[in-house]
Coordinates of C-alpha atoms in Angstrom, one line a residue:
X1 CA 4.7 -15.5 -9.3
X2 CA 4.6 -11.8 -10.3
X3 CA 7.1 -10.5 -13.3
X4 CA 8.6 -8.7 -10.1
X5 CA 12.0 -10.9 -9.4
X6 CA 12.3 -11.4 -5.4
X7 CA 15.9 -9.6 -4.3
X8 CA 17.7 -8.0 -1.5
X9 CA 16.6 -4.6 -3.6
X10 CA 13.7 -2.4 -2.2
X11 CA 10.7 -1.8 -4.4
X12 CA 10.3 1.1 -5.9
X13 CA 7.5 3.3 -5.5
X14 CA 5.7 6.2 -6.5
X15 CA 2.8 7.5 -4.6
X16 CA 0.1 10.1 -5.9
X17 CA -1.7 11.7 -3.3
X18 CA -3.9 14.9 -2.5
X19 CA -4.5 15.4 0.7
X20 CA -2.8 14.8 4.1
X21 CA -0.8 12.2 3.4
X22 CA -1.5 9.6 6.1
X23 CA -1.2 6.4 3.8
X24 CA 1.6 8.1 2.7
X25 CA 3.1 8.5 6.6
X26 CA 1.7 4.8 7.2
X27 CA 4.4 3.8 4.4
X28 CA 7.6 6.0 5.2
X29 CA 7.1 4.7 8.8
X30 CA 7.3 0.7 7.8
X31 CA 10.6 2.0 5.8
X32 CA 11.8 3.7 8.0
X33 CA 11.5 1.3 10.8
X34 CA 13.0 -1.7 8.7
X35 CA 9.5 -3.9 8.4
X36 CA 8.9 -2.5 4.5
X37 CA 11.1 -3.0 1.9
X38 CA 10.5 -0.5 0.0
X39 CA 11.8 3.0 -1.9
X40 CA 9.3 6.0 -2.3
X41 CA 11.3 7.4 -5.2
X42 CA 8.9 10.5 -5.8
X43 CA 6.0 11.5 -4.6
X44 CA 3.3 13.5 -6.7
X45 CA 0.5 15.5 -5.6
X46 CA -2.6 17.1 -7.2
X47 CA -2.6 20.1 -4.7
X48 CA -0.1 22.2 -3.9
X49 CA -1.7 22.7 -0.1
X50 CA -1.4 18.7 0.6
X51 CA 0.2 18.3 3.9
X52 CA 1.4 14.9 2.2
X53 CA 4.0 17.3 0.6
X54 CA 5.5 18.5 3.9
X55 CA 5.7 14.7 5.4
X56 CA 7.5 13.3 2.1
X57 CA 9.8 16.4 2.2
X58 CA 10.7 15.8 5.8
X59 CA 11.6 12.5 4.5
X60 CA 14.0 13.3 2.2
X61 CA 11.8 11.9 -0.5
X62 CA 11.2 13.9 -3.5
X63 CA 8.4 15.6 -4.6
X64 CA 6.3 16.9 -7.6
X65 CA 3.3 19.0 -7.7
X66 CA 1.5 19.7 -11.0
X67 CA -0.4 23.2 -11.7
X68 CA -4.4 23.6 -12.7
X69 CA -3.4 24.0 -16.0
X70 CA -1.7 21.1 -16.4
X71 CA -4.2 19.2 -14.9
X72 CA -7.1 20.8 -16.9
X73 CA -6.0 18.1 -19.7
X74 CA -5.6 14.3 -17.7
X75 CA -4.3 12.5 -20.5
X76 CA -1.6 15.7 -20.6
X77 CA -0.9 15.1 -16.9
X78 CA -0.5 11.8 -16.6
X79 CA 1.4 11.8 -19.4
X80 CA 4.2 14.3 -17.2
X81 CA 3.6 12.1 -14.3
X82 CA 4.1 8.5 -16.1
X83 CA 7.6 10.1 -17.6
X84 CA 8.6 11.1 -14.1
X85 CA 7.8 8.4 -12.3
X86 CA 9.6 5.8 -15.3
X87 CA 12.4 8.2 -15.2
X88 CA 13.4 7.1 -12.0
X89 CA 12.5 3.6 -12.1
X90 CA 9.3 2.9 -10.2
X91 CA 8.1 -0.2 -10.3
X92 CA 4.5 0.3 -8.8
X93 CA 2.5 3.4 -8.6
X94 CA 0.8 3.8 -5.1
X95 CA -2.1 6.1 -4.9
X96 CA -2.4 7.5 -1.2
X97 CA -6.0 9.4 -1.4
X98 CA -5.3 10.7 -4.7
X99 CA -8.5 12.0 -5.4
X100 CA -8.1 12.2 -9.1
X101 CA -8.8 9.3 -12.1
X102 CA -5.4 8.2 -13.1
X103 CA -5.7 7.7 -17.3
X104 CA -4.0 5.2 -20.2
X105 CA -0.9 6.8 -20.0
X106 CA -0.1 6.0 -16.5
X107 CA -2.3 2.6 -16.9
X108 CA -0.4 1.5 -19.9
X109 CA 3.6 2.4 -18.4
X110 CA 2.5 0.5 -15.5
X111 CA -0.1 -2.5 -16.5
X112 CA -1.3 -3.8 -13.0
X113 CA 1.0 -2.0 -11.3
X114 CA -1.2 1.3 -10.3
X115 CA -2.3 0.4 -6.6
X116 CA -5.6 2.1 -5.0
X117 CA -7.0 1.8 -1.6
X118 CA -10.6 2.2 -1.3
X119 CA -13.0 2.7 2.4
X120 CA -15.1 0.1 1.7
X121 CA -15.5 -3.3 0.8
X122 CA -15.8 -2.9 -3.1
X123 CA -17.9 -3.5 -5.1
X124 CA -19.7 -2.2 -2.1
X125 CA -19.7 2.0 -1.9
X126 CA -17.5 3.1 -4.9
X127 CA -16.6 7.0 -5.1
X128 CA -15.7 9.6 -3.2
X129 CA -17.9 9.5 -0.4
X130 CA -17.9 5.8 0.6
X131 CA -17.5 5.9 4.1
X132 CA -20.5 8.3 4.5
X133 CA -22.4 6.2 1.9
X134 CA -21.6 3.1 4.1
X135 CA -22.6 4.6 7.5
X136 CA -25.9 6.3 5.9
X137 CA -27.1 3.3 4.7
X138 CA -26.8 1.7 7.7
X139 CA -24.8 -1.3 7.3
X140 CA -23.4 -3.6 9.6
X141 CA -19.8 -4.4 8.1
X142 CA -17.5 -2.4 5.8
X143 CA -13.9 -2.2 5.4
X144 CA -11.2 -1.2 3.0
X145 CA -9.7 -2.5 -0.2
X146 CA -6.9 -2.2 -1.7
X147 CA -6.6 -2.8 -5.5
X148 CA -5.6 -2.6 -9.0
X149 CA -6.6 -0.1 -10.8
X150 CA -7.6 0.1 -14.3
X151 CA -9.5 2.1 -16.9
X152 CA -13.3 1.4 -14.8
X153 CA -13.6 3.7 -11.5
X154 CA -13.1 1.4 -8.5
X155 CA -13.6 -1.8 -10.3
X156 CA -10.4 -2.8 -11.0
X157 CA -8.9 -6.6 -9.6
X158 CA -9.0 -6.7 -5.7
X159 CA -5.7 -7.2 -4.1
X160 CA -6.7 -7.2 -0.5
X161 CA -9.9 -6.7 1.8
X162 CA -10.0 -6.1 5.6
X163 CA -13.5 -5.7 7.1
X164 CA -15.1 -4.0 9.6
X165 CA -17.8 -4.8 11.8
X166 CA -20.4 -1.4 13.0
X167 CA -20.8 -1.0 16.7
X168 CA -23.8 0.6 17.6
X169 CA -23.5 4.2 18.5
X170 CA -20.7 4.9 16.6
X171 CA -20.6 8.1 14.7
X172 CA -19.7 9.2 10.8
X173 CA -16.3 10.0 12.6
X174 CA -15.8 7.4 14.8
X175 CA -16.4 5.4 12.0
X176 CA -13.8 7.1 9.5
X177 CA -11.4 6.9 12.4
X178 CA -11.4 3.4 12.4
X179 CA -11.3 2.8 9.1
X180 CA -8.2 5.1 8.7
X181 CA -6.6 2.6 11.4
X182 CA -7.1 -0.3 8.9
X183 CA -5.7 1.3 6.3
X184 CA -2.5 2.3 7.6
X185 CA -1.9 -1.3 8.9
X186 CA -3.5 -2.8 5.0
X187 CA -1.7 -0.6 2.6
X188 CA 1.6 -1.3 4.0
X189 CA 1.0 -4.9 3.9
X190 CA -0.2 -4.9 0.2
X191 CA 3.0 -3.1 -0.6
X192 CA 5.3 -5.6 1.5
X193 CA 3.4 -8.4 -0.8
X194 CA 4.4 -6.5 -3.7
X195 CA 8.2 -6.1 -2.9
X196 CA 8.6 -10.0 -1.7
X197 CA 7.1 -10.6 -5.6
X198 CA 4.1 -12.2 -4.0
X199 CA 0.8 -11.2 -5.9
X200 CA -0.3 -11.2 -9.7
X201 CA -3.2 -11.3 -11.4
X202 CA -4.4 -14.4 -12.9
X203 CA -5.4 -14.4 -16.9
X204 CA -9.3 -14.3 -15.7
X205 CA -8.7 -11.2 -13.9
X206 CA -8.6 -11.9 -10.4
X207 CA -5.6 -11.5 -7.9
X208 CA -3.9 -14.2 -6.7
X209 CA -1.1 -14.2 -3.6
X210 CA 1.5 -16.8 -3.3
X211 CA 2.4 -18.2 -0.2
X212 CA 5.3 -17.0 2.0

C-alpha cells in the first residue's frame, strides 16, 4: 500500500503550473463535483500571466506566484515553494504544465510524491515539444503519461499511460486537442488513486496500483 493512510480526509495537493491551467480546471471540477477527493491547498505558478491563476482564484483556492529573480536561482525557488507547500500540509505535489525542472529541494520534502503528466507515451517524445515531435515523426499511436518525477527529465517511474491511436488526416491541432481530452480525464484519475492510498513504487523502481 502507499505510506498514504486511506481516510474519510481529502488529499492534499499542491499544483505548479505555467500556463492556462486546464489540468488544473480538469481537477477543481472532479472536487467540485464530488468524484475527487481531494484539497488543492495552493497553487503556484511560474508566470504571473497564467490564466491558471484566475481559475484557482475563482475557486477560492490560494495562490503564489514567484518573480524572475527568484527564479533566476531554482534551487532558491524551490526551496520558497517546498516551505510553502509543507507549510500547509500537502501531501503530493501536482504539476499541471509547469514548464519548469522542479529540483532536490522540492524532490527531497516530497520523495515520490511530485506528480507530472507528460503528451506522450514516455520514454517515447520527452521535452517540451512532444506532441509536435510525435506527429512529425509520423507515428501511429501516442498518448499521455502521468508520472513520478525525479532528479532525470521525464524519466522518472510511470504511474499511468493512456494511448492514442492517429487517424489519418488529422492535424498538429487536432492532434493536441485530443490529447488535452485524455489528460483531463487521466490526471484526475491518477490523483483519485493517490487519495484512496492506492499506488507506490516498488523497491526496483517501478509503480505498482493496488486493487480497489
Amino acid at each position: 500500500m502507499s505510506d498514504r493512510d486511506v481516510a474519510a480526509e481529502p488529499l492534499k495537493i499542491g499544483v505548479l503550473i505555467s500556463g492556462s491551467g486546464t489540468n488544473l480546471q480538469a481537477i477543481i471540477d472532479r472536487i467540485a463535483d464530488g468524484s475527487l477527493n481531494a484539497s488543492i491547498e495552493l497553487v503556484v505558478s511560474s508566470r504571473p500571466s497564467a490564466y491558471g491563476l484566475k481559475r484557482a482564484e475563482a475557486a477560492g483556492i490560494q495562490t503564489l506566484t514567484l518573480s524572475k529573480d527568484i527564479y533566476a536561482d531554482p534551487e532558491q525557488a524551490d526551496e520558497v515553494i517546498a516551505a510553502e507547500l509543507r507549510r500547509r500540509g500537502v501531501e503530493y505535489v501536482i504539476m499541471a504544465g509547469y514548464m519548469r525542472k522542479v529540483h532536490d529541494p522540492i524532490l527531497a520534502a516530497f520523495p515520490n510524491r511530485v506528480v507530472n503528466l507528460h503528451p506522450a507515451l514516455l520514454p517515447s517524445f520527452p521535452g517540451a515539444h512532444a506532441i509536435a515531435d510525435a506527429y512529425e515523426r509520423g507515428v501511429k499511436v501516442t498518448g499521455v503519461t502521468v508520472h513520478f518525477a525525479n532528479a532525470d527529465y521525464d524519466a522518472g517511474p510511470i504511474i499511468a499511460q493512456r494511448a492514442l491511436p492517429i487517424e489519418e488526416g488529422w492535424t498538429v491541432d487536432e492532434l493536441e486537442a485530443h490529447i488535452h481530452e485524455i489528460e483531463h480525464e487521466l490526471y484526475p484519475e491518477v490523483v483519485g488513486l493517490l487519495a484512496a492510498g492506492r499506488v507506490h513504487v516498488r523497491d526496483n523502481g517501478t509503480v505498482a496500483i493496488d486493487p480497489a
